[in-house]
Amino acid sequence: SSKQVVSMSNDPVSQNVAQSEQASDTLKKQSTQEPKSRKKAGRKRINTGLTQRKDVVLKKVLRKIRNYYLKDFKACTQFLIKTRGKVDDAMFKDHLQVYIQKEFDQDPKPGMVRTLSNLMFAKDNKQNTNLIYQTLYKFSFARFSKITKNVHFKYLIQRYSEKVETETLTADESIGLA
């Protein structure tokens, strides 16, 4: 019988069987022990007071701002938008310049015209270069950070917050505030 044990220990099949039995015994012992917490390493959750993710809230607010300027632009200039949002570029830019002169009491600078154009009619512009479009529909915090560094965009946000009554800004459930 001792020769059988010796011969079995030299046999590769019996060695594999013995190893697998040891491994299954180890797994049984580990499963009977109390389970360890398997929390993934990462960022700690920060309580923001929002019921929705921050990116969703930011996109909703950006859309509200876009809709405000679009409605105001249409009311001020009587500019008609063709079906499916197609716009004659030359006429549109002329109307934008008139809108900026009337509403903002300033000479239309090319940067302001471009920013307003990108904000209101993002689909018609070159989507790859339109950072506002990309922020709305392919959101990332890096893109959002870039558009908030734009001086003209900051001015539009400031003007929006001054013009719109605070009661209309606090539809908390619609933007995710608790």
PDB file of C-alpha atoms in Angstrom:
ATOM      1  CA  SER A   1       0.000   0.000   0.000  1.00  0.00           C
ATOM      2  CA  SER A   2       2.904   2.345   0.656  1.00  0.00           C
ATOM      3  CA  LYS A   3       4.159   1.544  -2.836  1.00  0.00           C
ATOM      4  CA  GLN A   4       0.761   2.571  -4.203  1.00  0.00           C
ATOM      5  CA  VAL A   5       0.969   5.945  -2.470  1.00  0.00           C
ATOM      6  CA  VAL A   6       4.469   6.483  -3.795  1.00  0.00           C
ATOM      7  CA  SER A   7       3.490   5.476  -7.295  1.00  0.00           C
ATOM      8  CA  MET A   8       0.352   7.637  -7.102  1.00  0.00           C
ATOM      9  CA  SER A   9       2.331  10.665  -6.003  1.00  0.00           C
ATOM     10  CA  ASN A  10       4.522  10.334  -9.077  1.00  0.00           C
ATOM     11  CA  ASP A  11       1.466  10.003 -11.313  1.00  0.00           C
ATOM     12  CA  PRO A  12       0.581  13.456 -12.805  1.00  0.00           C
ATOM     13  CA  VAL A  13      -3.163  12.731 -12.819  1.00  0.00           C
ATOM     14  CA  SER A  14      -3.227  11.891  -9.138  1.00  0.00           C
ATOM     15  CA  GLN A  15      -1.228  15.024  -8.356  1.00  0.00           C
ATOM     16  CA  ASN A  16      -3.812  17.159 -10.171  1.00  0.00           C
ATOM     17  CA  VAL A  17      -6.646  15.427  -8.301  1.00  0.00           C
ATOM     18  CA  ALA A  18      -4.951  16.046  -4.965  1.00  0.00           C
ATOM     19  CA  GLN A  19      -4.359  19.709  -5.821  1.00  0.00           C
ATOM     20  CA  SER A  20      -7.967  20.229  -6.884  1.00  0.00           C
ATOM     21  CA  GLU A  21      -9.210  18.595  -3.646  1.00  0.00           C
ATOM     22  CA  GLN A  22      -7.022  20.949  -1.642  1.00  0.00           C
ATOM     23  CA  ALA A  23      -8.309  23.934  -3.609  1.00  0.00           C
ATOM     24  CA  SER A  24     -11.956  22.922  -3.078  1.00  0.00           C
ATOM     25  CA  ASP A  25     -11.319  22.451   0.674  1.00  0.00           C
ATOM     26  CA  THR A  26      -9.805  25.955   0.818  1.00  0.00           C
ATOM     27  CA  LEU A  27     -12.815  27.443  -1.017  1.00  0.00           C
ATOM     28  CA  LYS A  28     -15.250  25.690   1.362  1.00  0.00           C
ATOM     29  CA  LYS A  29     -13.404  27.110   4.374  1.00  0.00           C
ATOM     30  CA  GLN A  30     -13.455  30.624   2.882  1.00  0.00           C
ATOM     31  CA  SER A  31     -17.157  30.460   2.033  1.00  0.00           C
ATOM     32  CA  THR A  32     -18.092  29.412   5.590  1.00  0.00           C
ATOM     33  CA  GLN A  33     -16.218  32.399   7.010  1.00  0.00           C
ATOM     34  CA  GLU A  34     -17.917  35.788   7.216  1.00  0.00           C
ATOM     35  CA  PRO A  35     -17.894  37.531   3.843  1.00  0.00           C
ATOM     36  CA  LYS A  36     -15.526  40.453   3.509  1.00  0.00           C
ATOM     37  CA  SER A  37     -16.791  43.772   2.235  1.00  0.00           C
ATOM     38  CA  ARG A  38     -15.978  44.038  -1.464  1.00  0.00           C
ATOM     39  CA  LYS A  39     -16.334  47.772  -1.852  1.00  0.00           C
ATOM     40  CA  LYS A  40     -14.573  49.053  -4.918  1.00  0.00           C
ATOM     41  CA  ALA A  41     -11.915  51.664  -4.507  1.00  0.00           C
ATOM     42  CA  GLY A  42     -12.805  55.019  -6.012  1.00  0.00           C
ATOM     43  CA  ARG A  43     -14.190  58.426  -5.296  1.00  0.00           C
ATOM     44  CA  LYS A  44     -16.328  59.034  -2.248  1.00  0.00           C
ATOM     45  CA  ARG A  45     -19.890  60.096  -2.939  1.00  0.00           C
ATOM     46  CA  ILE A  46     -20.459  63.773  -2.249  1.00  0.00           C
ATOM     47  CA  ASN A  47     -23.921  64.870  -1.214  1.00  0.00           C
ATOM     48  CA  THR A  48     -24.856  67.658  -3.644  1.00  0.00           C
ATOM     49  CA  GLY A  49     -28.534  67.909  -2.744  1.00  0.00           C
ATOM     50  CA  LEU A  50     -29.463  66.767  -6.247  1.00  0.00           C
ATOM     51  CA  THR A  51     -31.817  63.882  -6.930  1.00  0.00           C
ATOM     52  CA  GLN A  52     -30.251  63.395 -10.360  1.00  0.00           C
ATOM     53  CA  ARG A  53     -26.670  63.199 -11.575  1.00  0.00           C
ATOM     54  CA  LYS A  54     -24.863  66.524 -11.952  1.00  0.00           C
ATOM     55  CA  ASP A  55     -24.379  66.093 -15.695  1.00  0.00           C
ATOM     56  CA  VAL A  56     -28.127  65.607 -16.218  1.00  0.00           C
ATOM     57  CA  VAL A  57     -28.916  68.744 -14.216  1.00  0.00           C
ATOM     58  CA  LEU A  58     -26.321  70.805 -16.096  1.00  0.00           C
ATOM     59  CA  LYS A  59     -27.670  69.665 -19.482  1.00  0.00           C
ATOM     60  CA  LYS A  60     -31.238  70.561 -18.454  1.00  0.00           C
ATOM     61  CA  VAL A  61     -30.156  74.021 -17.339  1.00  0.00           C
ATOM     62  CA  LEU A  62     -28.199  74.562 -20.574  1.00  0.00           C
ATOM     63  CA  ARG A  63     -31.272  73.553 -22.590  1.00  0.00           C
ATOM     64  CA  LYS A  64     -33.422  76.019 -20.635  1.00  0.00           C
ATOM     65  CA  ILE A  65     -30.921  78.777 -21.408  1.00  0.00           C
ATOM     66  CA  ARG A  66     -30.846  77.811 -25.083  1.00  0.00           C
ATOM     67  CA  ASN A  67     -34.663  77.811 -25.287  1.00  0.00           C
ATOM     68  CA  TYR A  68     -34.849  81.200 -23.569  1.00  0.00           C
ATOM     69  CA  TYR A  69     -32.502  82.827 -26.082  1.00  0.00           C
ATOM     70  CA  LEU A  70     -34.162  81.109 -29.019  1.00  0.00           C
ATOM     71  CA  LYS A  71     -37.650  82.312 -28.010  1.00  0.00           C
ATOM     72  CA  ASP A  72     -36.358  85.804 -27.267  1.00  0.00           C
ATOM     73  CA  PHE A  73     -34.530  85.911 -30.620  1.00  0.00           C
ATOM     74  CA  LYS A  74     -37.655  84.842 -32.530  1.00  0.00           C
ATOM     75  CA  ALA A  75     -39.837  87.378 -30.695  1.00  0.00           C
ATOM     76  CA  CYS A  76     -37.389  90.247 -31.172  1.00  0.00           C
ATOM     77  CA  THR A  77     -36.418  89.711 -34.814  1.00  0.00           C
ATOM     78  CA  GLN A  78     -39.494  87.917 -36.238  1.00  0.00           C
ATOM     79  CA  PHE A  79     -37.016  85.560 -37.881  1.00  0.00           C
ATOM     80  CA  LEU A  80     -38.738  82.535 -39.395  1.00  0.00           C
ATOM     81  CA  ILE A  81     -37.011  79.212 -39.128  1.00  0.00           C
ATOM     82  CA  LYS A  82     -37.593  76.826 -41.978  1.00  0.00           C
ATOM     83  CA  THR A  83     -38.750  73.292 -41.311  1.00  0.00           C
ATOM     84  CA  ARG A  84     -36.318  71.015 -39.525  1.00  0.00           C
ATOM     85  CA  GLY A  85     -34.372  73.971 -38.185  1.00  0.00           C
ATOM     86  CA  LYS A  86     -32.652  74.886 -41.453  1.00  0.00           C
ATOM     87  CA  VAL A  87     -31.473  78.474 -41.544  1.00  0.00           C
ATOM     88  CA  ASP A  88     -30.040  80.705 -44.258  1.00  0.00           C
ATOM     89  CA  ASP A  89     -26.639  81.534 -42.751  1.00  0.00           C
ATOM     90  CA  ALA A  90     -26.257  85.069 -44.119  1.00  0.00           C
ATOM     91  CA  MET A  91     -29.756  86.140 -43.091  1.00  0.00           C
ATOM     92  CA  PHE A  92     -29.408  84.433 -39.748  1.00  0.00           C
ATOM     93  CA  LYS A  93     -26.151  86.258 -38.955  1.00  0.00           C
ATOM     94  CA  ASP A  94     -27.696  89.567 -39.981  1.00  0.00           C
ATOM     95  CA  HIS A  95     -30.648  88.935 -37.678  1.00  0.00           C
ATOM     96  CA  LEU A  96     -28.288  87.886 -34.879  1.00  0.00           C
ATOM     97  CA  GLN A  97     -26.403  91.158 -35.212  1.00  0.00           C
ATOM     98  CA  VAL A  98     -29.667  93.105 -35.041  1.00  0.00           C
ATOM     99  CA  TYR A  99     -30.730  91.053 -32.000  1.00  0.00           C
ATOM    100  CA  ILE A 100     -27.453  91.746 -30.196  1.00  0.00           C
ATOM    101  CA  GLN A 101     -27.723  95.483 -30.906  1.00  0.00           C
ATOM    102  CA  LYS A 102     -31.339  95.642 -29.701  1.00  0.00           C
ATOM    103  CA  GLU A 103     -31.219  93.372 -26.700  1.00  0.00           C
ATOM    104  CA  PHE A 104     -27.661  93.740 -25.432  1.00  0.00           C
ATOM    105  CA  ASP A 105     -27.121  97.424 -26.359  1.00  0.00           C
ATOM    106  CA  GLN A 106     -23.691  96.719 -27.808  1.00  0.00           C
ATOM    107  CA  ASP A 107     -21.982  96.356 -31.145  1.00  0.00           C
ATOM    108  CA  PRO A 108     -22.086  92.720 -32.266  1.00  0.00           C
ATOM    109  CA  LYS A 109     -18.653  91.204 -31.890  1.00  0.00           C
ATOM    110  CA  PRO A 110     -17.820  88.128 -33.987  1.00  0.00           C
ATOM    111  CA  GLY A 111     -17.312  86.020 -30.855  1.00  0.00           C
ATOM    112  CA  MET A 112     -20.732  86.932 -29.469  1.00  0.00           C
ATOM    113  CA  VAL A 113     -22.433  86.223 -32.797  1.00  0.00           C
ATOM    114  CA  ARG A 114     -20.684  82.835 -33.036  1.00  0.00           C
ATOM    115  CA  THR A 115     -21.510  81.911 -29.429  1.00  0.00           C
ATOM    116  CA  LEU A 116     -25.186  82.815 -29.790  1.00  0.00           C
ATOM    117  CA  SER A 117     -25.340  80.984 -33.104  1.00  0.00           C
ATOM    118  CA  ASN A 118     -23.794  77.873 -31.571  1.00  0.00           C
ATOM    119  CA  LEU A 119     -26.131  78.049 -28.603  1.00  0.00           C
ATOM    120  CA  MET A 120     -29.358  78.482 -30.573  1.00  0.00           C
ATOM    121  CA  PHE A 121     -28.785  76.451 -33.736  1.00  0.00           C
ATOM    122  CA  ALA A 122     -26.205  73.867 -32.877  1.00  0.00           C
ATOM    123  CA  LYS A 123     -27.374  71.299 -35.433  1.00  0.00           C
ATOM    124  CA  ASP A 124     -26.819  73.559 -38.433  1.00  0.00           C
ATOM    125  CA  ASN A 125     -23.270  74.484 -37.551  1.00  0.00           C
ATOM    126  CA  LYS A 126     -20.315  72.202 -37.910  1.00  0.00           C
ATOM    127  CA  GLN A 127     -21.020  69.825 -35.057  1.00  0.00           C
ATOM    128  CA  ASN A 128     -17.399  68.774 -34.605  1.00  0.00           C
ATOM    129  CA  THR A 129     -16.307  72.336 -33.843  1.00  0.00           C
ATOM    130  CA  ASN A 130     -19.414  73.397 -31.948  1.00  0.00           C
ATOM    131  CA  LEU A 131     -18.443  72.838 -28.328  1.00  0.00           C
ATOM    132  CA  ILE A 132     -21.867  73.857 -27.017  1.00  0.00           C
ATOM    133  CA  TYR A 133     -23.530  71.189 -29.177  1.00  0.00           C
ATOM    134  CA  GLN A 134     -21.029  68.595 -27.991  1.00  0.00           C
ATOM    135  CA  THR A 135     -21.612  69.613 -24.374  1.00  0.00           C
ATOM    136  CA  LEU A 136     -25.375  69.243 -24.712  1.00  0.00           C
ATOM    137  CA  TYR A 137     -25.424  65.943 -26.589  1.00  0.00           C
ATOM    138  CA  LYS A 138     -22.081  64.311 -25.766  1.00  0.00           C
ATOM    139  CA  PHE A 139     -21.643  65.677 -22.262  1.00  0.00           C
ATOM    140  CA  SER A 140     -18.372  65.631 -20.398  1.00  0.00           C
ATOM    141  CA  PHE A 141     -17.243  67.837 -17.548  1.00  0.00           C
ATOM    142  CA  ALA A 142     -14.117  68.766 -19.519  1.00  0.00           C
ATOM    143  CA  ARG A 143     -16.264  70.181 -22.355  1.00  0.00           C
ATOM    144  CA  PHE A 144     -18.520  71.957 -19.879  1.00  0.00           C
ATOM    145  CA  SER A 145     -15.470  73.502 -18.257  1.00  0.00           C
ATOM    146  CA  LYS A 146     -14.240  74.738 -21.654  1.00  0.00           C
ATOM    147  CA  ILE A 147     -17.517  76.439 -22.592  1.00  0.00           C
ATOM    148  CA  THR A 148     -17.750  78.137 -19.205  1.00  0.00           C
ATOM    149  CA  LYS A 149     -14.355  79.729 -19.859  1.00  0.00           C
ATOM    150  CA  ASN A 150     -15.745  81.453 -22.977  1.00  0.00           C
ATOM    151  CA  VAL A 151     -16.213  85.149 -22.122  1.00  0.00           C
ATOM    152  CA  HIS A 152     -19.267  85.526 -24.361  1.00  0.00           C
ATOM    153  CA  PHE A 153     -20.901  82.409 -22.936  1.00  0.00           C
ATOM    154  CA  LYS A 154     -20.334  83.710 -19.403  1.00  0.00           C
ATOM    155  CA  TYR A 155     -21.997  86.973 -20.414  1.00  0.00           C
ATOM    156  CA  LEU A 156     -25.006  85.086 -21.824  1.00  0.00           C
ATOM    157  CA  ILE A 157     -25.357  83.092 -18.599  1.00  0.00           C
ATOM    158  CA  GLN A 158     -25.108  86.228 -16.462  1.00  0.00           C
ATOM    159  CA  ARG A 159     -27.666  88.026 -18.615  1.00  0.00           C
ATOM    160  CA  TYR A 160     -29.992  85.018 -18.492  1.00  0.00           C
ATOM    161  CA  SER A 161     -29.856  84.912 -14.690  1.00  0.00           C
ATOM    162  CA  GLU A 162     -30.611  88.649 -14.502  1.00  0.00           C
ATOM    163  CA  LYS A 163     -33.462  88.614 -17.038  1.00  0.00           C
ATOM    164  CA  VAL A 164     -35.339  85.522 -15.939  1.00  0.00           C
ATOM    165  CA  GLU A 165     -37.406  85.743 -12.795  1.00  0.00           C
ATOM    166  CA  THR A 166     -36.152  83.466 -10.059  1.00  0.00           C
ATOM    167  CA  GLU A 167     -39.565  81.802  -9.731  1.00  0.00           C
ATOM    168  CA  THR A 168     -39.176  80.321 -13.212  1.00  0.00           C
ATOM    169  CA  LEU A 169     -35.695  79.070 -12.375  1.00  0.00           C
ATOM    170  CA  THR A 170     -36.809  76.976  -9.422  1.00  0.00           C
ATOM    171  CA  ALA A 171     -38.767  74.176 -11.059  1.00  0.00           C
ATOM    172  CA  ASP A 172     -36.696  71.999  -8.770  1.00  0.00           C
ATOM    173  CA  GLU A 173     -38.186  68.641  -9.688  1.00  0.00           C
ATOM    174  CA  SER A 174     -37.701  69.246 -13.400  1.00  0.00           C
ATOM    175  CA  ILE A 175     -33.963  69.803 -13.028  1.00  0.00           C
ATOM    176  CA  GLY A 176     -33.326  67.332 -10.237  1.00  0.00           C
ATOM    177  CA  LEU A 177     -33.108  69.437  -7.086  1.00  0.00           C
ATOM    178  CA  ALA A 178     -34.546  67.821  -3.980  1.00  0.00           C
TER     179      ALA A 178
END
